[in-house]
């Protein structure tokens, strides 16, 4: 079935151009000129494969809307922004955006980015959907389902953003291996050059908070000061 792309943009000329080029790429589109109706779509469980989200909306800031989307869904989001500053780009990625495009932009460039994000979000879908323990002791608290992009810890399914999942997956695949921040960015980010060291630290902090809420006394992610991070080896 054709993927459904929700375009959240209040300028008709821009939405028309995006709709036209996405139709040529065999995508279905739905246009919203305000931001809050997106939350109603997600709450109703309607099919949404990707959201193209303008930061400047008449009813709510795109950044604030992205935060609210991430509270309930991991649907891929591409931001449209007139701000080219590094701080704005990093903030959007830290909140949970999968990519961003700076206005004015080529609709064909946006279409290419939409296809790339859809391809990445569907990667591994053909893999087994049965969660399995990682290699190691049978008492390992981790369960990984790459087909569904899900990680469980101590029997609890983690609610992870796209980059939190990517980071944790890198650490899980080689327990005990110490990764520098640069190595983690290279492996977990689509555009590592658009991120900074503190971006990794922020995501690691968020992951730790989620793990701590499940097992308060455990320290599964080890900080190697001045170097980077590693997943603790199971005793």
mmCIF file with all atom_site columns, C-alpha atoms in Angstrom:
data_model
loop_
_atom_site.group_PDB
_atom_site.id
_atom_site.type_symbol
_atom_site.label_atom_id
_atom_site.label_alt_id
_atom_site.label_comp_id
_atom_site.label_asym_id
_atom_site.label_entity_id
_atom_site.label_seq_id
_atom_site.pdbx_PDB_ins_code
_atom_site.Cartn_x
_atom_site.Cartn_y
_atom_site.Cartn_z
_atom_site.occupancy
_atom_site.B_iso_or_equiv
_atom_site.pdbx_formal_charge
_atom_site.auth_seq_id
_atom_site.auth_comp_id
_atom_site.auth_asym_id
_atom_site.auth_atom_id
_atom_site.pdbx_PDB_model_num
ATOM 1   C CA . UNK A 1 1   ? 0.000  0.000   0.000  1.00 0.00 ? 1   UNK A CA 1
ATOM 2   C CA . UNK A 1 2   ? 1.188  3.538   -0.724 1.00 0.00 ? 2   UNK A CA 1
ATOM 3   C CA . UNK A 1 3   ? 2.645  5.281   2.352  1.00 0.00 ? 3   UNK A CA 1
ATOM 4   C CA . UNK A 1 4   ? 0.505  8.028   3.867  1.00 0.00 ? 4   UNK A CA 1
ATOM 5   C CA . UNK A 1 5   ? 2.305  11.344  4.365  1.00 0.00 ? 5   UNK A CA 1
ATOM 6   C CA . UNK A 1 6   ? 0.644  14.020  6.511  1.00 0.00 ? 6   UNK A CA 1
ATOM 7   C CA . UNK A 1 7   ? 1.723  17.538  5.492  1.00 0.00 ? 7   UNK A CA 1
ATOM 8   C CA . UNK A 1 8   ? 1.306  20.113  8.267  1.00 0.00 ? 8   UNK A CA 1
ATOM 9   C CA . UNK A 1 9   ? 1.855  23.482  6.582  1.00 0.00 ? 9   UNK A CA 1
ATOM 10  C CA . UNK A 1 10  ? -0.275 26.635  6.422  1.00 0.00 ? 10  UNK A CA 1
ATOM 11  C CA . UNK A 1 11  ? 0.998  27.995  3.088  1.00 0.00 ? 11  UNK A CA 1
ATOM 12  C CA . UNK A 1 12  ? -1.103 26.550  0.200  1.00 0.00 ? 12  UNK A CA 1
ATOM 13  C CA . UNK A 1 13  ? 1.594  27.156  -2.423 1.00 0.00 ? 13  UNK A CA 1
ATOM 14  C CA . UNK A 1 14  ? 4.037  25.022  -0.435 1.00 0.00 ? 14  UNK A CA 1
ATOM 15  C CA . UNK A 1 15  ? 1.541  22.244  0.285  1.00 0.00 ? 15  UNK A CA 1
ATOM 16  C CA . UNK A 1 16  ? 0.531  22.099  -3.389 1.00 0.00 ? 16  UNK A CA 1
ATOM 17  C CA . UNK A 1 17  ? 4.155  21.690  -4.485 1.00 0.00 ? 17  UNK A CA 1
ATOM 18  C CA . UNK A 1 18  ? 4.815  19.001  -1.866 1.00 0.00 ? 18  UNK A CA 1
ATOM 19  C CA . UNK A 1 19  ? 1.628  17.100  -2.740 1.00 0.00 ? 19  UNK A CA 1
ATOM 20  C CA . UNK A 1 20  ? 2.504  17.123  -6.431 1.00 0.00 ? 20  UNK A CA 1
ATOM 21  C CA . UNK A 1 21  ? 6.024  15.787  -6.029 1.00 0.00 ? 21  UNK A CA 1
ATOM 22  C CA . UNK A 1 22  ? 5.030  13.154  -3.432 1.00 0.00 ? 22  UNK A CA 1
ATOM 23  C CA . UNK A 1 23  ? 2.228  11.907  -5.678 1.00 0.00 ? 23  UNK A CA 1
ATOM 24  C CA . UNK A 1 24  ? 4.871  11.342  -8.346 1.00 0.00 ? 24  UNK A CA 1
ATOM 25  C CA . UNK A 1 25  ? 6.710  9.180   -5.803 1.00 0.00 ? 25  UNK A CA 1
ATOM 26  C CA . UNK A 1 26  ? 3.627  6.998   -5.236 1.00 0.00 ? 26  UNK A CA 1
ATOM 27  C CA . UNK A 1 27  ? 2.756  8.489   -1.858 1.00 0.00 ? 27  UNK A CA 1
ATOM 28  C CA . UNK A 1 28  ? -0.676 9.325   -0.503 1.00 0.00 ? 28  UNK A CA 1
ATOM 29  C CA . UNK A 1 29  ? -0.916 12.751  1.140  1.00 0.00 ? 29  UNK A CA 1
ATOM 30  C CA . UNK A 1 30  ? -3.125 14.470  3.638  1.00 0.00 ? 30  UNK A CA 1
ATOM 31  C CA . UNK A 1 31  ? -2.836 18.225  4.270  1.00 0.00 ? 31  UNK A CA 1
ATOM 32  C CA . UNK A 1 32  ? -3.461 19.963  7.581  1.00 0.00 ? 32  UNK A CA 1
ATOM 33  C CA . UNK A 1 33  ? -3.147 23.747  7.819  1.00 0.00 ? 33  UNK A CA 1
ATOM 34  C CA . UNK A 1 34  ? -2.958 23.711  11.625 1.00 0.00 ? 34  UNK A CA 1
ATOM 35  C CA . UNK A 1 35  ? -0.928 21.555  13.974 1.00 0.00 ? 35  UNK A CA 1
ATOM 36  C CA . UNK A 1 36  ? -3.250 20.330  16.717 1.00 0.00 ? 36  UNK A CA 1
ATOM 37  C CA . UNK A 1 37  ? -5.380 18.099  14.430 1.00 0.00 ? 37  UNK A CA 1
ATOM 38  C CA . UNK A 1 38  ? -2.297 15.878  14.054 1.00 0.00 ? 38  UNK A CA 1
ATOM 39  C CA . UNK A 1 39  ? -2.748 14.791  17.654 1.00 0.00 ? 39  UNK A CA 1
ATOM 40  C CA . UNK A 1 40  ? -6.360 13.839  16.911 1.00 0.00 ? 40  UNK A CA 1
ATOM 41  C CA . UNK A 1 41  ? -5.215 11.698  13.963 1.00 0.00 ? 41  UNK A CA 1
ATOM 42  C CA . UNK A 1 42  ? -2.707 9.859   16.110 1.00 0.00 ? 42  UNK A CA 1
ATOM 43  C CA . UNK A 1 43  ? -5.156 9.437   18.984 1.00 0.00 ? 43  UNK A CA 1
ATOM 44  C CA . UNK A 1 44  ? -7.717 7.940   16.573 1.00 0.00 ? 44  UNK A CA 1
ATOM 45  C CA . UNK A 1 45  ? -5.138 5.439   15.336 1.00 0.00 ? 45  UNK A CA 1
ATOM 46  C CA . UNK A 1 46  ? -5.379 6.611   11.739 1.00 0.00 ? 46  UNK A CA 1
ATOM 47  C CA . UNK A 1 47  ? -2.654 5.488   9.357  1.00 0.00 ? 47  UNK A CA 1
ATOM 48  C CA . UNK A 1 48  ? 0.248  7.922   9.310  1.00 0.00 ? 48  UNK A CA 1
ATOM 49  C CA . UNK A 1 49  ? 3.584  6.777   7.906  1.00 0.00 ? 49  UNK A CA 1
ATOM 50  C CA . UNK A 1 50  ? 5.400  10.118  8.096  1.00 0.00 ? 50  UNK A CA 1
ATOM 51  C CA . UNK A 1 51  ? 4.692  13.728  9.053  1.00 0.00 ? 51  UNK A CA 1
ATOM 52  C CA . UNK A 1 52  ? 6.134  16.737  7.238  1.00 0.00 ? 52  UNK A CA 1
ATOM 53  C CA . UNK A 1 53  ? 5.867  19.417  9.922  1.00 0.00 ? 53  UNK A CA 1
ATOM 54  C CA . UNK A 1 54  ? 6.361  23.159  9.523  1.00 0.00 ? 54  UNK A CA 1
ATOM 55  C CA . UNK A 1 55  ? 7.803  24.885  12.590 1.00 0.00 ? 55  UNK A CA 1
ATOM 56  C CA . UNK A 1 56  ? 5.780  28.074  12.069 1.00 0.00 ? 56  UNK A CA 1
ATOM 57  C CA . UNK A 1 57  ? 2.110  27.146  12.457 1.00 0.00 ? 57  UNK A CA 1
ATOM 58  C CA . UNK A 1 58  ? -0.842 29.419  13.310 1.00 0.00 ? 58  UNK A CA 1
ATOM 59  C CA . UNK A 1 59  ? -2.062 27.458  16.347 1.00 0.00 ? 59  UNK A CA 1
ATOM 60  C CA . UNK A 1 60  ? 1.047  25.901  17.955 1.00 0.00 ? 60  UNK A CA 1
ATOM 61  C CA . UNK A 1 61  ? 4.803  25.990  17.619 1.00 0.00 ? 61  UNK A CA 1
ATOM 62  C CA . UNK A 1 62  ? 6.086  23.112  15.506 1.00 0.00 ? 62  UNK A CA 1
ATOM 63  C CA . UNK A 1 63  ? 8.685  22.333  18.183 1.00 0.00 ? 63  UNK A CA 1
ATOM 64  C CA . UNK A 1 64  ? 6.005  22.138  20.880 1.00 0.00 ? 64  UNK A CA 1
ATOM 65  C CA . UNK A 1 65  ? 3.861  19.973  18.632 1.00 0.00 ? 65  UNK A CA 1
ATOM 66  C CA . UNK A 1 66  ? 6.795  17.651  17.979 1.00 0.00 ? 66  UNK A CA 1
ATOM 67  C CA . UNK A 1 67  ? 7.251  17.195  21.737 1.00 0.00 ? 67  UNK A CA 1
ATOM 68  C CA . UNK A 1 68  ? 3.571  16.256  22.079 1.00 0.00 ? 68  UNK A CA 1
ATOM 69  C CA . UNK A 1 69  ? 3.779  13.878  19.117 1.00 0.00 ? 69  UNK A CA 1
ATOM 70  C CA . UNK A 1 70  ? 6.754  12.130  20.717 1.00 0.00 ? 70  UNK A CA 1
ATOM 71  C CA . UNK A 1 71  ? 4.775  11.639  23.923 1.00 0.00 ? 71  UNK A CA 1
ATOM 72  C CA . UNK A 1 72  ? 2.467  9.258   22.084 1.00 0.00 ? 72  UNK A CA 1
ATOM 73  C CA . UNK A 1 73  ? 4.086  8.136   18.836 1.00 0.00 ? 73  UNK A CA 1
ATOM 74  C CA . UNK A 1 74  ? 7.400  7.385   17.130 1.00 0.00 ? 74  UNK A CA 1
ATOM 75  C CA . UNK A 1 75  ? 6.041  8.185   13.652 1.00 0.00 ? 75  UNK A CA 1
ATOM 76  C CA . UNK A 1 76  ? 8.861  9.686   11.533 1.00 0.00 ? 76  UNK A CA 1
ATOM 77  C CA . UNK A 1 77  ? 8.834  13.493  11.384 1.00 0.00 ? 77  UNK A CA 1
ATOM 78  C CA . UNK A 1 78  ? 10.629 15.818  8.952  1.00 0.00 ? 78  UNK A CA 1
ATOM 79  C CA . UNK A 1 79  ? 10.725 19.454  10.051 1.00 0.00 ? 79  UNK A CA 1
ATOM 80  C CA . UNK A 1 80  ? 10.304 22.373  7.664  1.00 0.00 ? 80  UNK A CA 1
ATOM 81  C CA . UNK A 1 81  ? 12.061 25.413  9.070  1.00 0.00 ? 81  UNK A CA 1
ATOM 82  C CA . UNK A 1 82  ? 13.114 28.864  7.965  1.00 0.00 ? 82  UNK A CA 1
ATOM 83  C CA . UNK A 1 83  ? 15.812 28.770  10.629 1.00 0.00 ? 83  UNK A CA 1
ATOM 84  C CA . UNK A 1 84  ? 19.185 27.520  9.465  1.00 0.00 ? 84  UNK A CA 1
ATOM 85  C CA . UNK A 1 85  ? 21.011 28.018  12.772 1.00 0.00 ? 85  UNK A CA 1
ATOM 86  C CA . UNK A 1 86  ? 22.828 25.057  14.309 1.00 0.00 ? 86  UNK A CA 1
ATOM 87  C CA . UNK A 1 87  ? 21.034 25.426  17.647 1.00 0.00 ? 87  UNK A CA 1
ATOM 88  C CA . UNK A 1 88  ? 17.614 25.138  15.984 1.00 0.00 ? 88  UNK A CA 1
ATOM 89  C CA . UNK A 1 89  ? 18.682 22.078  13.978 1.00 0.00 ? 89  UNK A CA 1
ATOM 90  C CA . UNK A 1 90  ? 20.149 20.347  17.012 1.00 0.00 ? 90  UNK A CA 1
ATOM 91  C CA . UNK A 1 91  ? 17.108 21.183  19.145 1.00 0.00 ? 91  UNK A CA 1
ATOM 92  C CA . UNK A 1 92  ? 14.783 19.664  16.570 1.00 0.00 ? 92  UNK A CA 1
ATOM 93  C CA . UNK A 1 93  ? 16.858 16.478  16.374 1.00 0.00 ? 93  UNK A CA 1
ATOM 94  C CA . UNK A 1 94  ? 17.101 16.235  20.167 1.00 0.00 ? 94  UNK A CA 1
ATOM 95  C CA . UNK A 1 95  ? 13.341 16.561  20.560 1.00 0.00 ? 95  UNK A CA 1
ATOM 96  C CA . UNK A 1 96  ? 12.862 13.696  18.132 1.00 0.00 ? 96  UNK A CA 1
ATOM 97  C CA . UNK A 1 97  ? 12.818 14.900  14.531 1.00 0.00 ? 97  UNK A CA 1
ATOM 98  C CA . UNK A 1 98  ? 14.133 12.395  11.986 1.00 0.00 ? 98  UNK A CA 1
ATOM 99  C CA . UNK A 1 99  ? 15.306 15.037  9.514  1.00 0.00 ? 99  UNK A CA 1
ATOM 100 C CA . UNK A 1 100 ? 14.834 18.689  8.639  1.00 0.00 ? 100 UNK A CA 1
ATOM 101 C CA . UNK A 1 101 ? 14.676 20.840  5.508  1.00 0.00 ? 101 UNK A CA 1
ATOM 102 C CA . UNK A 1 102 ? 15.452 24.562  5.508  1.00 0.00 ? 102 UNK A CA 1
ATOM 103 C CA . UNK A 1 103 ? 13.182 26.918  3.535  1.00 0.00 ? 103 UNK A CA 1
ATOM 104 C CA . UNK A 1 104 ? 13.291 27.760  0.699  1.00 0.00 ? 104 UNK A CA 1
ATOM 105 C CA . UNK A 1 105 ? 13.759 24.191  -0.469 1.00 0.00 ? 105 UNK A CA 1
ATOM 106 C CA . UNK A 1 106 ? 13.352 22.116  -3.590 1.00 0.00 ? 106 UNK A CA 1
ATOM 107 C CA . UNK A 1 107 ? 10.224 19.907  -3.411 1.00 0.00 ? 107 UNK A CA 1
ATOM 108 C CA . UNK A 1 108 ? 12.268 17.163  -5.073 1.00 0.00 ? 108 UNK A CA 1
ATOM 109 C CA . UNK A 1 109 ? 14.856 17.389  -2.304 1.00 0.00 ? 109 UNK A CA 1
ATOM 110 C CA . UNK A 1 110 ? 12.087 17.017  0.258  1.00 0.00 ? 110 UNK A CA 1
ATOM 111 C CA . UNK A 1 111 ? 10.677 14.025  -1.637 1.00 0.00 ? 111 UNK A CA 1
ATOM 112 C CA . UNK A 1 112 ? 14.123 12.402  -1.589 1.00 0.00 ? 112 UNK A CA 1
ATOM 113 C CA . UNK A 1 113 ? 14.383 12.946  2.154  1.00 0.00 ? 113 UNK A CA 1
ATOM 114 C CA . UNK A 1 114 ? 10.883 11.540  2.675  1.00 0.00 ? 114 UNK A CA 1
ATOM 115 C CA . UNK A 1 115 ? 11.838 8.398   0.757  1.00 0.00 ? 115 UNK A CA 1
ATOM 116 C CA . UNK A 1 116 ? 15.074 8.060   2.726  1.00 0.00 ? 116 UNK A CA 1
ATOM 117 C CA . UNK A 1 117 ? 13.341 8.386   6.106  1.00 0.00 ? 117 UNK A CA 1
ATOM 118 C CA . UNK A 1 118 ? 10.607 5.940   5.085  1.00 0.00 ? 118 UNK A CA 1
ATOM 119 C CA . UNK A 1 119 ? 13.264 3.485   3.960  1.00 0.00 ? 119 UNK A CA 1
ATOM 120 C CA . UNK A 1 120 ? 15.150 3.797   7.239  1.00 0.00 ? 120 UNK A CA 1
ATOM 121 C CA . UNK A 1 121 ? 12.030 3.522   9.392  1.00 0.00 ? 121 UNK A CA 1
ATOM 122 C CA . UNK A 1 122 ? 11.048 0.329   7.561  1.00 0.00 ? 122 UNK A CA 1
ATOM 123 C CA . UNK A 1 123 ? 14.510 -1.234  7.676  1.00 0.00 ? 123 UNK A CA 1
ATOM 124 C CA . UNK A 1 124 ? 14.499 -4.698  9.130  1.00 0.00 ? 124 UNK A CA 1
ATOM 125 C CA . UNK A 1 125 ? 10.738 -5.042  8.828  1.00 0.00 ? 125 UNK A CA 1
ATOM 126 C CA . UNK A 1 126 ? 11.206 -8.428  7.217  1.00 0.00 ? 126 UNK A CA 1
ATOM 127 C CA . UNK A 1 127 ? 13.193 -9.659  10.170 1.00 0.00 ? 127 UNK A CA 1
ATOM 128 C CA . UNK A 1 128 ? 11.650 -11.934 12.734 1.00 0.00 ? 128 UNK A CA 1
ATOM 129 C CA . UNK A 1 129 ? 9.059  -10.173 14.847 1.00 0.00 ? 129 UNK A CA 1
ATOM 130 C CA . UNK A 1 130 ? 9.759  -12.389 17.832 1.00 0.00 ? 130 UNK A CA 1
ATOM 131 C CA . UNK A 1 131 ? 11.749 -10.630 20.517 1.00 0.00 ? 131 UNK A CA 1
ATOM 132 C CA . UNK A 1 132 ? 14.856 -12.575 21.443 1.00 0.00 ? 132 UNK A CA 1
ATOM 133 C CA . UNK A 1 133 ? 17.568 -12.203 24.063 1.00 0.00 ? 133 UNK A CA 1
ATOM 134 C CA . UNK A 1 134 ? 20.911 -10.880 22.960 1.00 0.00 ? 134 UNK A CA 1
ATOM 135 C CA . UNK A 1 135 ? 23.880 -13.194 22.885 1.00 0.00 ? 135 UNK A CA 1
ATOM 136 C CA . UNK A 1 136 ? 25.180 -13.809 26.379 1.00 0.00 ? 136 UNK A CA 1
ATOM 137 C CA . UNK A 1 137 ? 23.861 -15.198 29.676 1.00 0.00 ? 137 UNK A CA 1
ATOM 138 C CA . UNK A 1 138 ? 20.296 -16.454 29.671 1.00 0.00 ? 138 UNK A CA 1
ATOM 139 C CA . UNK A 1 139 ? 19.683 -14.082 32.596 1.00 0.00 ? 139 UNK A CA 1
ATOM 140 C CA . UNK A 1 140 ? 20.295 -11.032 30.403 1.00 0.00 ? 140 UNK A CA 1
ATOM 141 C CA . UNK A 1 141 ? 17.644 -8.366  31.107 1.00 0.00 ? 141 UNK A CA 1
ATOM 142 C CA . UNK A 1 142 ? 17.649 -7.226  27.473 1.00 0.00 ? 142 UNK A CA 1
ATOM 143 C CA . UNK A 1 143 ? 15.319 -8.339  24.692 1.00 0.00 ? 143 UNK A CA 1
ATOM 144 C CA . UNK A 1 144 ? 15.697 -6.995  21.170 1.00 0.00 ? 144 UNK A CA 1
ATOM 145 C CA . UNK A 1 145 ? 13.199 -7.052  18.296 1.00 0.00 ? 145 UNK A CA 1
ATOM 146 C CA . UNK A 1 146 ? 14.831 -5.323  15.343 1.00 0.00 ? 146 UNK A CA 1
ATOM 147 C CA . UNK A 1 147 ? 11.861 -6.019  13.078 1.00 0.00 ? 147 UNK A CA 1
ATOM 148 C CA . UNK A 1 148 ? 9.680  -3.838  15.292 1.00 0.00 ? 148 UNK A CA 1
ATOM 149 C CA . UNK A 1 149 ? 12.548 -1.591  16.445 1.00 0.00 ? 149 UNK A CA 1
ATOM 150 C CA . UNK A 1 150 ? 11.754 -2.474  20.036 1.00 0.00 ? 150 UNK A CA 1
ATOM 151 C CA . UNK A 1 151 ? 13.985 -3.044  23.055 1.00 0.00 ? 151 UNK A CA 1
ATOM 152 C CA . UNK A 1 152 ? 12.784 -4.463  26.371 1.00 0.00 ? 152 UNK A CA 1
ATOM 153 C CA . UNK A 1 153 ? 14.613 -4.157  29.676 1.00 0.00 ? 153 UNK A CA 1
ATOM 154 C CA . UNK A 1 154 ? 13.810 -6.396  32.643 1.00 0.00 ? 154 UNK A CA 1
ATOM 155 C CA . UNK A 1 155 ? 10.628 -7.460  30.892 1.00 0.00 ? 155 UNK A CA 1
ATOM 156 C CA . UNK A 1 156 ? 9.440  -3.878  30.244 1.00 0.00 ? 156 UNK A CA 1
ATOM 157 C CA . UNK A 1 157 ? 9.129  -2.487  26.723 1.00 0.00 ? 157 UNK A CA 1
ATOM 158 C CA . UNK A 1 158 ? 11.064 0.778   26.483 1.00 0.00 ? 158 UNK A CA 1
ATOM 159 C CA . UNK A 1 159 ? 9.453  3.848   24.922 1.00 0.00 ? 159 UNK A CA 1
ATOM 160 C CA . UNK A 1 160 ? 12.389 5.124   22.889 1.00 0.00 ? 160 UNK A CA 1
ATOM 161 C CA . UNK A 1 161 ? 12.775 7.921   20.378 1.00 0.00 ? 161 UNK A CA 1
ATOM 162 C CA . UNK A 1 162 ? 14.397 7.064   17.050 1.00 0.00 ? 162 UNK A CA 1
ATOM 163 C CA . UNK A 1 163 ? 17.872 8.153   18.139 1.00 0.00 ? 163 UNK A CA 1
ATOM 164 C CA . UNK A 1 164 ? 17.550 6.679   21.627 1.00 0.00 ? 164 UNK A CA 1
ATOM 165 C CA . UNK A 1 165 ? 16.803 3.339   19.973 1.00 0.00 ? 165 UNK A CA 1
ATOM 166 C CA . UNK A 1 166 ? 19.730 3.716   17.559 1.00 0.00 ? 166 UNK A CA 1
ATOM 167 C CA . UNK A 1 167 ? 22.162 4.575   20.358 1.00 0.00 ? 167 UNK A CA 1
ATOM 168 C CA . UNK A 1 168 ? 21.046 1.763   22.621 1.00 0.00 ? 168 UNK A CA 1
ATOM 169 C CA . UNK A 1 169 ? 21.157 -0.714  19.735 1.00 0.00 ? 169 UNK A CA 1
ATOM 170 C CA . UNK A 1 170 ? 24.804 0.176   19.049 1.00 0.00 ? 170 UNK A CA 1
ATOM 171 C CA . UNK A 1 171 ? 25.706 -0.372  22.711 1.00 0.00 ? 171 UNK A CA 1
ATOM 172 C CA . UNK A 1 172 ? 23.714 -3.608  22.947 1.00 0.00 ? 172 UNK A CA 1
ATOM 173 C CA . UNK A 1 173 ? 25.414 -5.187  19.959 1.00 0.00 ? 173 UNK A CA 1
ATOM 174 C CA . UNK A 1 174 ? 28.838 -5.056  21.628 1.00 0.00 ? 174 UNK A CA 1
ATOM 175 C CA . UNK A 1 175 ? 28.516 -5.113  25.448 1.00 0.00 ? 175 UNK A CA 1
ATOM 176 C CA . UNK A 1 176 ? 31.631 -3.856  27.196 1.00 0.00 ? 176 UNK A CA 1
ATOM 177 C CA . UNK A 1 177 ? 32.958 -2.067  24.111 1.00 0.00 ? 177 UNK A CA 1
ATOM 178 C CA . UNK A 1 178 ? 33.688 1.601   24.804 1.00 0.00 ? 178 UNK A CA 1
ATOM 179 C CA . UNK A 1 179 ? 32.348 3.903   22.088 1.00 0.00 ? 179 UNK A CA 1
ATOM 180 C CA . UNK A 1 180 ? 33.472 7.500   21.765 1.00 0.00 ? 180 UNK A CA 1
ATOM 181 C CA . UNK A 1 181 ? 30.798 10.118  21.261 1.00 0.00 ? 181 UNK A CA 1
ATOM 182 C CA . UNK A 1 182 ? 31.961 10.571  17.676 1.00 0.00 ? 182 UNK A CA 1
ATOM 183 C CA . UNK A 1 183 ? 31.646 6.822   16.991 1.00 0.00 ? 183 UNK A CA 1
ATOM 184 C CA . UNK A 1 184 ? 28.129 6.807   18.431 1.00 0.00 ? 184 UNK A CA 1
ATOM 185 C CA . UNK A 1 185 ? 27.121 9.767   16.272 1.00 0.00 ? 185 UNK A CA 1
ATOM 186 C CA . UNK A 1 186 ? 28.542 8.105   13.173 1.00 0.00 ? 186 UNK A CA 1
ATOM 187 C CA . UNK A 1 187 ? 26.588 4.907   13.787 1.00 0.00 ? 187 UNK A CA 1
ATOM 188 C CA . UNK A 1 188 ? 23.337 6.249   15.239 1.00 0.00 ? 188 UNK A CA 1
ATOM 189 C CA . UNK A 1 189 ? 22.746 9.492   13.332 1.00 0.00 ? 189 UNK A CA 1
ATOM 190 C CA . UNK A 1 190 ? 21.717 9.894   9.724  1.00 0.00 ? 190 UNK A CA 1
ATOM 191 C CA . UNK A 1 191 ? 23.658 13.161  9.482  1.00 0.00 ? 191 UNK A CA 1
ATOM 192 C CA . UNK A 1 192 ? 26.283 13.041  12.248 1.00 0.00 ? 192 UNK A CA 1
ATOM 193 C CA . UNK A 1 193 ? 27.862 16.279  11.076 1.00 0.00 ? 193 UNK A CA 1
ATOM 194 C CA . UNK A 1 194 ? 24.650 18.085  12.091 1.00 0.00 ? 194 UNK A CA 1
ATOM 195 C CA . UNK A 1 195 ? 24.977 16.943  15.715 1.00 0.00 ? 195 UNK A CA 1
ATOM 196 C CA . UNK A 1 196 ? 27.289 17.792  18.587 1.00 0.00 ? 196 UNK A CA 1
ATOM 197 C CA . UNK A 1 197 ? 28.838 15.833  21.447 1.00 0.00 ? 197 UNK A CA 1
ATOM 198 C CA . UNK A 1 198 ? 26.250 17.097  23.887 1.00 0.00 ? 198 UNK A CA 1
ATOM 199 C CA . UNK A 1 199 ? 23.516 15.651  21.691 1.00 0.00 ? 199 UNK A CA 1
ATOM 200 C CA . UNK A 1 200 ? 24.798 12.150  22.490 1.00 0.00 ? 200 UNK A CA 1
ATOM 201 C CA . UNK A 1 201 ? 25.025 13.042  26.189 1.00 0.00 ? 201 UNK A CA 1
ATOM 202 C CA . UNK A 1 202 ? 21.431 14.289  26.187 1.00 0.00 ? 202 UNK A CA 1
ATOM 203 C CA . UNK A 1 203 ? 20.102 11.104  24.613 1.00 0.00 ? 203 UNK A CA 1
ATOM 204 C CA . UNK A 1 204 ? 22.155 8.887   26.943 1.00 0.00 ? 204 UNK A CA 1
ATOM 205 C CA . UNK A 1 205 ? 20.759 10.848  29.896 1.00 0.00 ? 205 UNK A CA 1
ATOM 206 C CA . UNK A 1 206 ? 17.219 10.238  28.651 1.00 0.00 ? 206 UNK A CA 1
ATOM 207 C CA . UNK A 1 207 ? 17.875 6.507   28.142 1.00 0.00 ? 207 UNK A CA 1
ATOM 208 C CA . UNK A 1 208 ? 19.340 6.203   31.635 1.00 0.00 ? 208 UNK A CA 1
ATOM 209 C CA . UNK A 1 209 ? 16.297 7.877   33.156 1.00 0.00 ? 209 UNK A CA 1
ATOM 210 C CA . UNK A 1 210 ? 14.010 5.364   31.450 1.00 0.00 ? 210 UNK A CA 1
ATOM 211 C CA . UNK A 1 211 ? 16.147 2.425   32.575 1.00 0.00 ? 211 UNK A CA 1
ATOM 212 C CA . UNK A 1 212 ? 16.381 3.824   36.123 1.00 0.00 ? 212 UNK A CA 1
ATOM 213 C CA . UNK A 1 213 ? 12.585 3.996   36.346 1.00 0.00 ? 213 UNK A CA 1
ATOM 214 C CA . UNK A 1 214 ? 12.524 0.230   35.771 1.00 0.00 ? 214 UNK A CA 1
ATOM 215 C CA . UNK A 1 215 ? 15.555 -0.867  37.825 1.00 0.00 ? 215 UNK A CA 1
ATOM 216 C CA . UNK A 1 216 ? 16.596 1.973   40.153 1.00 0.00 ? 216 UNK A CA 1
ATOM 217 C CA . UNK A 1 217 ? 19.707 0.237   41.521 1.00 0.00 ? 217 UNK A CA 1
ATOM 218 C CA . UNK A 1 218 ? 21.169 -0.880  38.183 1.00 0.00 ? 218 UNK A CA 1
ATOM 219 C CA . UNK A 1 219 ? 23.737 1.027   36.099 1.00 0.00 ? 219 UNK A CA 1
ATOM 220 C CA . UNK A 1 220 ? 23.583 -0.687  32.685 1.00 0.00 ? 220 UNK A CA 1
ATOM 221 C CA . UNK A 1 221 ? 25.291 2.153   30.802 1.00 0.00 ? 221 UNK A CA 1
ATOM 222 C CA . UNK A 1 222 ? 28.811 2.971   31.984 1.00 0.00 ? 222 UNK A CA 1
ATOM 223 C CA . UNK A 1 223 ? 30.445 6.361   31.439 1.00 0.00 ? 223 UNK A CA 1
ATOM 224 C CA . UNK A 1 224 ? 34.144 6.320   30.605 1.00 0.00 ? 224 UNK A CA 1
ATOM 225 C CA . UNK A 1 225 ? 35.063 9.908   31.388 1.00 0.00 ? 225 UNK A CA 1
ATOM 226 C CA . UNK A 1 226 ? 36.872 11.710  28.642 1.00 0.00 ? 226 UNK A CA 1
ATOM 227 C CA . UNK A 1 227 ? 36.160 8.824   26.245 1.00 0.00 ? 227 UNK A CA 1
ATOM 228 C CA . UNK A 1 228 ? 32.528 7.781   25.870 1.00 0.00 ? 228 UNK A CA 1
ATOM 229 C CA . UNK A 1 229 ? 30.042 5.087   26.867 1.00 0.00 ? 229 UNK A CA 1
ATOM 230 C CA . UNK A 1 230 ? 29.707 1.316   27.073 1.00 0.00 ? 230 UNK A CA 1
ATOM 231 C CA . UNK A 1 231 ? 27.040 -1.199  28.006 1.00 0.00 ? 231 UNK A CA 1
ATOM 232 C CA . UNK A 1 232 ? 27.925 -2.905  31.255 1.00 0.00 ? 232 UNK A CA 1
ATOM 233 C CA . UNK A 1 233 ? 28.918 -6.545  30.913 1.00 0.00 ? 233 UNK A CA 1
ATOM 234 C CA . UNK A 1 234 ? 26.544 -8.948  32.611 1.00 0.00 ? 234 UNK A CA 1
ATOM 235 C CA . UNK A 1 235 ? 28.040 -10.493 35.794 1.00 0.00 ? 235 UNK A CA 1
#
